[in-house]
mmCIF file of C-alpha atoms and ligand atoms in Angstrom:
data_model
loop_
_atom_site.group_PDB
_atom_site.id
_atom_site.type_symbol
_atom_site.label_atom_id
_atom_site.label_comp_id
_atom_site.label_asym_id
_atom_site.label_seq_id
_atom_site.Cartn_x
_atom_site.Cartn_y
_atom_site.Cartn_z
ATOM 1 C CA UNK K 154 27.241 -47.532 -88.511
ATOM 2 C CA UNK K 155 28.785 -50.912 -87.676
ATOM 3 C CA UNK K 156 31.854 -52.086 -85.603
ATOM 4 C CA UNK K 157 35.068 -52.391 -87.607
ATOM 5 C CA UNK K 158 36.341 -55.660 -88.263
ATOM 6 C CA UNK K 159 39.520 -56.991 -86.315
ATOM 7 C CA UNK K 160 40.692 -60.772 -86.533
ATOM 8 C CA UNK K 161 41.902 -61.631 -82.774
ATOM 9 C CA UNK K 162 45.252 -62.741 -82.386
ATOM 10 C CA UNK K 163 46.731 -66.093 -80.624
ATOM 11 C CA UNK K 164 48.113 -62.859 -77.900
ATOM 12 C CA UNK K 165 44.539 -61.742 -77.408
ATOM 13 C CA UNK K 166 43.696 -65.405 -76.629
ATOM 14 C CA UNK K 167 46.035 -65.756 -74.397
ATOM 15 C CA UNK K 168 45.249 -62.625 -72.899
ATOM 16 C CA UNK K 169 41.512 -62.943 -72.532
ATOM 17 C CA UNK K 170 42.298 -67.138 -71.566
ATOM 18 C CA UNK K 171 45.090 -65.995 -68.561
ATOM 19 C CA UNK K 172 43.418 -62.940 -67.505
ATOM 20 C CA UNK K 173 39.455 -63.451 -68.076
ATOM 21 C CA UNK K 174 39.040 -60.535 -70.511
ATOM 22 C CA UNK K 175 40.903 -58.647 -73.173
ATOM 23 C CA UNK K 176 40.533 -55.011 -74.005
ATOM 24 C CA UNK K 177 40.049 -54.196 -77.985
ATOM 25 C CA UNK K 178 41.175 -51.911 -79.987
ATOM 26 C CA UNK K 179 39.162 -49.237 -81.328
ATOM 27 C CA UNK K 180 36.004 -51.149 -82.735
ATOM 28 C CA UNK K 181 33.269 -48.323 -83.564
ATOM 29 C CA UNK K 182 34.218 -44.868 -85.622
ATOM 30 C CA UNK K 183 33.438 -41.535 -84.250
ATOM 31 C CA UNK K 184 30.342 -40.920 -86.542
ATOM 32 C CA UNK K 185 29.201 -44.246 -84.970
ATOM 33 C CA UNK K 186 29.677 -43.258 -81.598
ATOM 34 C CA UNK K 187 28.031 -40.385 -81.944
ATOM 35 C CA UNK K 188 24.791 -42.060 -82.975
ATOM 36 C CA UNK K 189 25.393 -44.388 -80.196
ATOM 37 C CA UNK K 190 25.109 -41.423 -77.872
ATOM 38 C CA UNK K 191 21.793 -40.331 -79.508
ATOM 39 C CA UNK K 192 20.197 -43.061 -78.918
ATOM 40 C CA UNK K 193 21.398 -42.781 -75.173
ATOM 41 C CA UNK K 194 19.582 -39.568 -75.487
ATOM 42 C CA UNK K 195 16.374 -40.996 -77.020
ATOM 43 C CA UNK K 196 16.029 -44.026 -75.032
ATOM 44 C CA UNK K 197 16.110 -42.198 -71.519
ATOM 45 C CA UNK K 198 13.205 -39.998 -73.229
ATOM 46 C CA UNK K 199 11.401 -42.603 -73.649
ATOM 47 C CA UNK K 200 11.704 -42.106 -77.684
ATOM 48 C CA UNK K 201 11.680 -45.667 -78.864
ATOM 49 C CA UNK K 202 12.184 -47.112 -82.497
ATOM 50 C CA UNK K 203 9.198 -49.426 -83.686
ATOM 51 C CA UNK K 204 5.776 -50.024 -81.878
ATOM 52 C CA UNK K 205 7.560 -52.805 -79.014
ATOM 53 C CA UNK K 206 7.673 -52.599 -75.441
ATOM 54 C CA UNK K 207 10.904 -52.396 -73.637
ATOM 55 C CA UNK K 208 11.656 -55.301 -71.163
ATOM 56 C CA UNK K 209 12.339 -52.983 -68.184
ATOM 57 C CA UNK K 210 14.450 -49.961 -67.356
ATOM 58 C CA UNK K 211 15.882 -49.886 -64.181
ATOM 59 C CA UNK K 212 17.221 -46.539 -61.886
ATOM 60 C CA UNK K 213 18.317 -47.690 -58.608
ATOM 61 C CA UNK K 214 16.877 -45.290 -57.096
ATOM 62 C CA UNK K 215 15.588 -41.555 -56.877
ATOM 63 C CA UNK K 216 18.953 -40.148 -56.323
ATOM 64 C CA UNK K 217 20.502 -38.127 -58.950
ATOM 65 C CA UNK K 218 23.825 -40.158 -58.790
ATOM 66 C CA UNK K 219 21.896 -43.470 -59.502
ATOM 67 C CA UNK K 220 23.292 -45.727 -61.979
ATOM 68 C CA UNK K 221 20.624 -46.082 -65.237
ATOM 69 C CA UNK K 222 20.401 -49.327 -67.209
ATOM 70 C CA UNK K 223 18.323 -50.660 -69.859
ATOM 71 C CA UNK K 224 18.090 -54.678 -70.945
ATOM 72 C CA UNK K 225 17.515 -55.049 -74.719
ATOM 73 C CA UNK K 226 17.732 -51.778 -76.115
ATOM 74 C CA UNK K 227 17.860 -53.766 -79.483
ATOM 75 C CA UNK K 228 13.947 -54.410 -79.042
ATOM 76 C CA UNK K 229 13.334 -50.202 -79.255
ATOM 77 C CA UNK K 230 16.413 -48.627 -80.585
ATOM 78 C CA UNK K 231 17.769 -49.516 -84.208
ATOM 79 C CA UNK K 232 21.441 -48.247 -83.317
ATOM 80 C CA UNK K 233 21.525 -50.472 -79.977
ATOM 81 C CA UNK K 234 20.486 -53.160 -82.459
ATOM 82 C CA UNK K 235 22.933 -52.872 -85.012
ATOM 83 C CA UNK K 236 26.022 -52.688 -82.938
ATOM 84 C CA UNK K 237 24.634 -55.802 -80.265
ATOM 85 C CA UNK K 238 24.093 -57.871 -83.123
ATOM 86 C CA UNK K 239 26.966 -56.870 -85.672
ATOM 87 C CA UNK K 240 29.119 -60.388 -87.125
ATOM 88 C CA UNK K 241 32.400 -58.510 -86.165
ATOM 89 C CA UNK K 242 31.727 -58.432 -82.384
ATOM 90 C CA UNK K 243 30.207 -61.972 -82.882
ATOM 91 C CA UNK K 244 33.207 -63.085 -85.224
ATOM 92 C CA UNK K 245 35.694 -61.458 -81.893
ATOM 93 C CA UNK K 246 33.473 -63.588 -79.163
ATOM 94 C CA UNK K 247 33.341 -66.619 -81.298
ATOM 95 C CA UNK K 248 37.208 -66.747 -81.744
ATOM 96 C CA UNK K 249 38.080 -65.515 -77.412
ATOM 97 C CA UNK K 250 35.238 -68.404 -76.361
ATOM 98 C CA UNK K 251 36.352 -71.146 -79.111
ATOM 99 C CA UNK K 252 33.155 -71.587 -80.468
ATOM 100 C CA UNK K 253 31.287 -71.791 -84.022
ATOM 101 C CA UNK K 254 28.174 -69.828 -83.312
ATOM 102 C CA UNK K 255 27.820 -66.178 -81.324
ATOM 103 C CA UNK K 256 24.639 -65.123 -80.273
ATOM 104 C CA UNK K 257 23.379 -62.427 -78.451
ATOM 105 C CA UNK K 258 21.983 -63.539 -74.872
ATOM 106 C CA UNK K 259 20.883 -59.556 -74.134
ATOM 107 C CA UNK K 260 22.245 -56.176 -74.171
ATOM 108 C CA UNK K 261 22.590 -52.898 -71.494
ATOM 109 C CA UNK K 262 22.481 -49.679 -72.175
ATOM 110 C CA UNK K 263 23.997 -48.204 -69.570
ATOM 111 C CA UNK K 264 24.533 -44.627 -68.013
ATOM 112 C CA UNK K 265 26.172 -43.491 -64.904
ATOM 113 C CA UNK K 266 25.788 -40.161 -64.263
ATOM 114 C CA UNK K 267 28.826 -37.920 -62.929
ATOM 115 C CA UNK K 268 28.875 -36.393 -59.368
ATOM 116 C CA UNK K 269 31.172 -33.226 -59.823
ATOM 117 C CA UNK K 270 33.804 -34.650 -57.642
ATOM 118 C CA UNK K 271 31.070 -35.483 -54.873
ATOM 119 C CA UNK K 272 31.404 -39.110 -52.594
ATOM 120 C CA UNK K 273 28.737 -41.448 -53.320
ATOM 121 C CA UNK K 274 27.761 -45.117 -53.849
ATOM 122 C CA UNK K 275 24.873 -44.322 -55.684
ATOM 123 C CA UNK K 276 26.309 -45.294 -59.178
ATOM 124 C CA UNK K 277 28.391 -48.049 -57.948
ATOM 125 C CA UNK K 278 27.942 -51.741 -60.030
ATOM 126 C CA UNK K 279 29.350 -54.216 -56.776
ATOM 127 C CA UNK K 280 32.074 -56.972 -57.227
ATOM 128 C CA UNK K 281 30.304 -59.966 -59.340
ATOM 129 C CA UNK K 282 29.700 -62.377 -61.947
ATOM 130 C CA UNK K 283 27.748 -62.224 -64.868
ATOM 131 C CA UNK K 284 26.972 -65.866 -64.101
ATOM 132 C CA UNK K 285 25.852 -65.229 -60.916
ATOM 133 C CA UNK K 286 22.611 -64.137 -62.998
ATOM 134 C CA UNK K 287 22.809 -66.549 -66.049
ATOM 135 C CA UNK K 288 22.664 -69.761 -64.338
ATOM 136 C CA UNK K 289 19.594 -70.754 -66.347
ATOM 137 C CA UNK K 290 22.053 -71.077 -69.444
ATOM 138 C CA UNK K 291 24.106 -74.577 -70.014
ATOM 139 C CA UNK K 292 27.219 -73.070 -69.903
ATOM 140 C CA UNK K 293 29.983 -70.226 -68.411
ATOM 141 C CA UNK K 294 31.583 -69.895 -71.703
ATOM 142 C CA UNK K 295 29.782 -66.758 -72.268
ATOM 143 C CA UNK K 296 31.145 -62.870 -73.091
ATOM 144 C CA UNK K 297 30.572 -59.565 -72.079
ATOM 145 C CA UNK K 298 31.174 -56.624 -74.250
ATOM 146 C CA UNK K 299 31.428 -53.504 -72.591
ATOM 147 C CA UNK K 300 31.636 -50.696 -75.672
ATOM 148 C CA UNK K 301 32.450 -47.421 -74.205
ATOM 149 C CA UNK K 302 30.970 -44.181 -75.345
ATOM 150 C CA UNK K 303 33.720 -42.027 -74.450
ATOM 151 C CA UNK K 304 37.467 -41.967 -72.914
ATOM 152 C CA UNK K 305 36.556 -44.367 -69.878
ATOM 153 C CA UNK K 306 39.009 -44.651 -66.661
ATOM 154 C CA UNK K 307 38.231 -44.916 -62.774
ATOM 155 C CA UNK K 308 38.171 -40.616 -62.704
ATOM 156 C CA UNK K 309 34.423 -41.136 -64.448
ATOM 157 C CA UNK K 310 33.669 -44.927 -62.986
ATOM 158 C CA UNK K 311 35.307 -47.128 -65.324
ATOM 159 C CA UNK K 312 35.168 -51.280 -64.761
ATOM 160 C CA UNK K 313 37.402 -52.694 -63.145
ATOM 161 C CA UNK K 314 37.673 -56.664 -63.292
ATOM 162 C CA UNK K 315 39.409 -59.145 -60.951
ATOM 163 C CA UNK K 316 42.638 -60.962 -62.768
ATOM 164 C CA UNK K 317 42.234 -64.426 -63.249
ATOM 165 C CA UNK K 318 39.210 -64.811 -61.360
ATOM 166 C CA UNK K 319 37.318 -66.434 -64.406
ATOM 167 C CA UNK K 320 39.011 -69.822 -63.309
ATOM 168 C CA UNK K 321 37.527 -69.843 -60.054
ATOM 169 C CA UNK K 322 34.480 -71.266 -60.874
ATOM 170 C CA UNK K 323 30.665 -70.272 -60.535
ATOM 171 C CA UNK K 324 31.063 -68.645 -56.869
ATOM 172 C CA UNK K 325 27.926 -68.743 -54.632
ATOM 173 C CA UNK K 326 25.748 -65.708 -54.310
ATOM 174 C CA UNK K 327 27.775 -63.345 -57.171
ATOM 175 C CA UNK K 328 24.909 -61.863 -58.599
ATOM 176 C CA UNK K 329 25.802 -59.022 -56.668
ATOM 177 C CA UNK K 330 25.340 -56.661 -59.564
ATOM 178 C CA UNK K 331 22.622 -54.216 -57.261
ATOM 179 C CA UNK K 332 24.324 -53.935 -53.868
ATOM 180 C CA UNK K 333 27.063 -50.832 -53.688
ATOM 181 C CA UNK K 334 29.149 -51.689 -50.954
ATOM 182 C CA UNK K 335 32.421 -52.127 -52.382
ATOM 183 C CA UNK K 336 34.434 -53.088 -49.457
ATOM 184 C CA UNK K 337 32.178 -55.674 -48.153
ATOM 185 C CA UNK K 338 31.506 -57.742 -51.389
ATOM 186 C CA UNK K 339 35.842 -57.471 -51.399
ATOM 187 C CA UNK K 340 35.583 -58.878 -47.961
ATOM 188 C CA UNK K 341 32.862 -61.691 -48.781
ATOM 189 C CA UNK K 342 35.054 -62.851 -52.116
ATOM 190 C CA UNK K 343 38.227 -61.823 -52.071
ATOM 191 C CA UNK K 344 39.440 -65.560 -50.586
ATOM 192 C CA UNK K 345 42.362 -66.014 -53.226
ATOM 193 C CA UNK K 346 44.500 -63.442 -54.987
ATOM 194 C CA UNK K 347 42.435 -60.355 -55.459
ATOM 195 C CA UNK K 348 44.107 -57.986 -58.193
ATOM 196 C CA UNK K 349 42.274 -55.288 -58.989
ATOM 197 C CA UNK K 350 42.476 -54.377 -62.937
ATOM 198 C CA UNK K 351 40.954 -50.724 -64.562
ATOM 199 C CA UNK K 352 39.552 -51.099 -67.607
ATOM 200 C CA UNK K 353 41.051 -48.205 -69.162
ATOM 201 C CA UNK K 354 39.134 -47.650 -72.785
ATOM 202 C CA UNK K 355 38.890 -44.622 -75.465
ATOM 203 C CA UNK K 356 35.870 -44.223 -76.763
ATOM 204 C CA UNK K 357 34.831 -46.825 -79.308
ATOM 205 C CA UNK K 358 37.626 -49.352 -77.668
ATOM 206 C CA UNK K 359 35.809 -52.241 -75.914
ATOM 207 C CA UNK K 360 36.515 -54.550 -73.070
ATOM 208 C CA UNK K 361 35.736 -58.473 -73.818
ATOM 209 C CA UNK K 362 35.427 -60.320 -70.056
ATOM 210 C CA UNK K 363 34.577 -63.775 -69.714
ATOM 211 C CA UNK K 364 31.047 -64.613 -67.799
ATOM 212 C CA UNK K 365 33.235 -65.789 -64.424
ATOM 213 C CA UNK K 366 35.260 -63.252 -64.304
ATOM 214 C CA UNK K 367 34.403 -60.818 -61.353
ATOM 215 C CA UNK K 368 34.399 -56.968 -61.890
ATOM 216 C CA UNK K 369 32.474 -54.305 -60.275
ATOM 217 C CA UNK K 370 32.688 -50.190 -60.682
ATOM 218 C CA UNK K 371 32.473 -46.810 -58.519
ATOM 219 C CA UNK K 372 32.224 -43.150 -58.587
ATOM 220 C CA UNK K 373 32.013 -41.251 -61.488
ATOM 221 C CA UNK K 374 33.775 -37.884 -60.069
ATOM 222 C CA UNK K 375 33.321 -36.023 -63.293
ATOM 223 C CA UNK K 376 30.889 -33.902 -64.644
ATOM 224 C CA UNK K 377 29.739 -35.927 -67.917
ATOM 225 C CA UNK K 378 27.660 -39.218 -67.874
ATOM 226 C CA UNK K 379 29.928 -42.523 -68.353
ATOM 227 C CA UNK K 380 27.932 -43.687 -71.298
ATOM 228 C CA UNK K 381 27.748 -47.365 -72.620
ATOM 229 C CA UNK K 382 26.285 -49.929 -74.753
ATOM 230 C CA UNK K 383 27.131 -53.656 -73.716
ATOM 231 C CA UNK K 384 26.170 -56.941 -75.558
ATOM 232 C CA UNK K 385 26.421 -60.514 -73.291
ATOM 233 C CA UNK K 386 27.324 -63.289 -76.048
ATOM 234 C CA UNK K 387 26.596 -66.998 -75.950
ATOM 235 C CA UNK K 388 27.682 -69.687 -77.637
ATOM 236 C CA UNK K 389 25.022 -70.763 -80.408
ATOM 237 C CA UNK K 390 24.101 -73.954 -78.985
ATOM 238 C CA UNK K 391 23.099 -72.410 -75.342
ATOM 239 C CA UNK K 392 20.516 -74.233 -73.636
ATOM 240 C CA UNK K 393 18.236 -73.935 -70.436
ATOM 241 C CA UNK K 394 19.170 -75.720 -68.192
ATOM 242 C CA UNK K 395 17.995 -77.899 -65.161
ATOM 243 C CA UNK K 396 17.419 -76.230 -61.808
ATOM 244 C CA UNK K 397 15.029 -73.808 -62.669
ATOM 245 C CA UNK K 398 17.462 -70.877 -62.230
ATOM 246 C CA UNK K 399 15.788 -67.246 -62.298
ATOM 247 C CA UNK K 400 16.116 -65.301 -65.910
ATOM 248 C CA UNK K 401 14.088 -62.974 -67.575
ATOM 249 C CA UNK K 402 15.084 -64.772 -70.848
ATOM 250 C CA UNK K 403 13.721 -68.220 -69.895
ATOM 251 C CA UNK K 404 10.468 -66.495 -70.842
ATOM 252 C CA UNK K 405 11.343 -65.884 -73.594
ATOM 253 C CA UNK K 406 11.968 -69.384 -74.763
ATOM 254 C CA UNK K 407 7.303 -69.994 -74.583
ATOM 255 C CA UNK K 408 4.642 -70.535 -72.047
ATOM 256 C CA UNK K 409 6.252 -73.958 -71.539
ATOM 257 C CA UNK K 410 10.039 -73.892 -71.351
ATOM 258 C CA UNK K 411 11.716 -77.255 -71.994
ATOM 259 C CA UNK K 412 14.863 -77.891 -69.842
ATOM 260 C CA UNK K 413 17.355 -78.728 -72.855
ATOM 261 C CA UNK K 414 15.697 -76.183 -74.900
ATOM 262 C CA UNK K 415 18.028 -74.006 -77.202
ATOM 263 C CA UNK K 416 18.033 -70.293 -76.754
ATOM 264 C CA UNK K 417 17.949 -69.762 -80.232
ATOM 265 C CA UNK K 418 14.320 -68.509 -81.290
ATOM 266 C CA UNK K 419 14.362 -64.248 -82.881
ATOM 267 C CA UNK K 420 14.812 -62.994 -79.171
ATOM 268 C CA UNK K 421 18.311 -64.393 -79.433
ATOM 269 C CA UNK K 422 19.852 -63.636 -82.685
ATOM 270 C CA UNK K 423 22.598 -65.390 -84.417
ATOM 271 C CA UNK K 424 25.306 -62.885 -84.801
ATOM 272 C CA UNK K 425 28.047 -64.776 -86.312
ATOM 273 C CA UNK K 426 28.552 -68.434 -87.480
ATOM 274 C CA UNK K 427 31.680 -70.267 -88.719
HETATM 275 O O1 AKG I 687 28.928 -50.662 -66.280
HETATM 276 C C1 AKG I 687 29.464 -51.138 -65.285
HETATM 277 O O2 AKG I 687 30.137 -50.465 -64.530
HETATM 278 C C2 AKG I 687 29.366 -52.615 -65.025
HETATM 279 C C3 AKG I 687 28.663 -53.335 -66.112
HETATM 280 C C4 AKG I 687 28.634 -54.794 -65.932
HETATM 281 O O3 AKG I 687 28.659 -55.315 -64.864
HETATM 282 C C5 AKG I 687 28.568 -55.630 -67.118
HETATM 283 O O4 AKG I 687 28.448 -55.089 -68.227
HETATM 284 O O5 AKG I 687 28.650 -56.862 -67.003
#
């Protein structure tokens, strides 16, 4: 159980530096994988490791085709926790961000279930940024990994991320995550180059993009659940910072945040340091 080491090279850098994210190579065995997809299986029974509470689970809705996803699996599920937290991934972010420190902001756990060739926007994830969400932290130079769980490309609803796009800055209103209307979040930010990218993955392979960079997802037309496990990584001297910006983890920081105050207590372990 673990993710296999790999030392990024200056052509990943440049890759995941021009482009705003880099795709790995293979990064978890098969045995691992497969445990990965049992504790899929346990966490949407409700089957949780250890006496915690989870954070919250969200399904977008009733509808069969509704996209699942879980925040901090690591609290309830010892698999989630050792891959989110392994020293390899945080070793990978630390050298794509330039930074000493890696720690883990949150995870997903994150199922999309197939639709048998059927037309729907129920699973969608719309066009947007990770920082659209995470402007309570004190910076942008923050990763997601997105770990797939099996052979991932747009046939079963794979990512697909904007090139570039990480360079254009925090853009207003792109915590767009929820809303499934594909065409109209293109229309609202597609106001400079707008190159649409797949994220084409085998399971175990991951894809590293940077917290600006915008991506989004559709239709899984198979028959199988797209199945994955995701850790967002921050560098280790992330603080909160001024403007009161809306995130479950500035709770998480005490009864009386600080602005200026480190996200760096147990809910935000270190996964890797220089
Ligand atoms: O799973 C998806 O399709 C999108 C996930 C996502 O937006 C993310 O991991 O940042």
């Amino acid at each position: 159980m673990g993710v296999i080491p790999y030392t990024i090279t200056a052509a990943d850098k440049e890759r995941f530096d021009q482009d705003g994210y880099w795709i790995s190579p293979k990064l978890l065995d098969d045995e691992t994988i497969e445990q990965l997809r049992g504790a899929h299986e346990r966490i949407w029974k409700k089957d949780y490791d250890g006496a915690g509470m989870p954070l919250h689970v969200f399904k977008l809705s009733e509808n069969p085709h509704a996209l699942r996803k879980f925040d901090n699996g690591w609290w309830i599920n010892d698999e989630v926790r050792s891959v989110v937290t392994d020293p390899n991934l945080g070793e990978m972010a630390a050298k794509l961000l330039n930074e000493d420190e890696i720690r883990l902001w949150h995870d997903q756990v994150i199922y999309k279930p197939g639709t048998s060739g059927q037309e729907t926007a129920a699973g969608n994830v719309g066009w947007h940024q990770d920082y659209g969400y995470w402007r309570s932290s004190s910076t942008t130079n923050m990763v997601t990994v997105w770990i797939a769980l099996q052979d991932t490309d747009l046939n079963n609803g794979g990512m697909m991320t904007i090139l570039g796009s990480h360079k254009w800055g925090a853009v207003e209103g792109s915590d767009t995550f929820f809303e499934q209307d594909m065409v109209k979040l293109k229309q609202r930010f597609a106001t400079r180059d707008w190159i649409e990218e797949p994220c084409i993955l085998k399971a175990g392979q991951a894809s590293f993009h940077h917290a600006l960079t915008f991506h989004g997802s559709s239709t899984n037309f198979t028959d199988q659940p797209r199945l994955s496990v995701v850790a967002h990584l921050m560098p280790g001297d992330t603080f909160y910072k001024e403007g009161r910006a809306r995130h479950d983890n500035v709770r998480l920081l005490g009864p009386r945040p600080q602005f200026g105050q480190k996200f760096d207590n147990e809910f935000f372990p270190l996964l890797y340091s220089k």
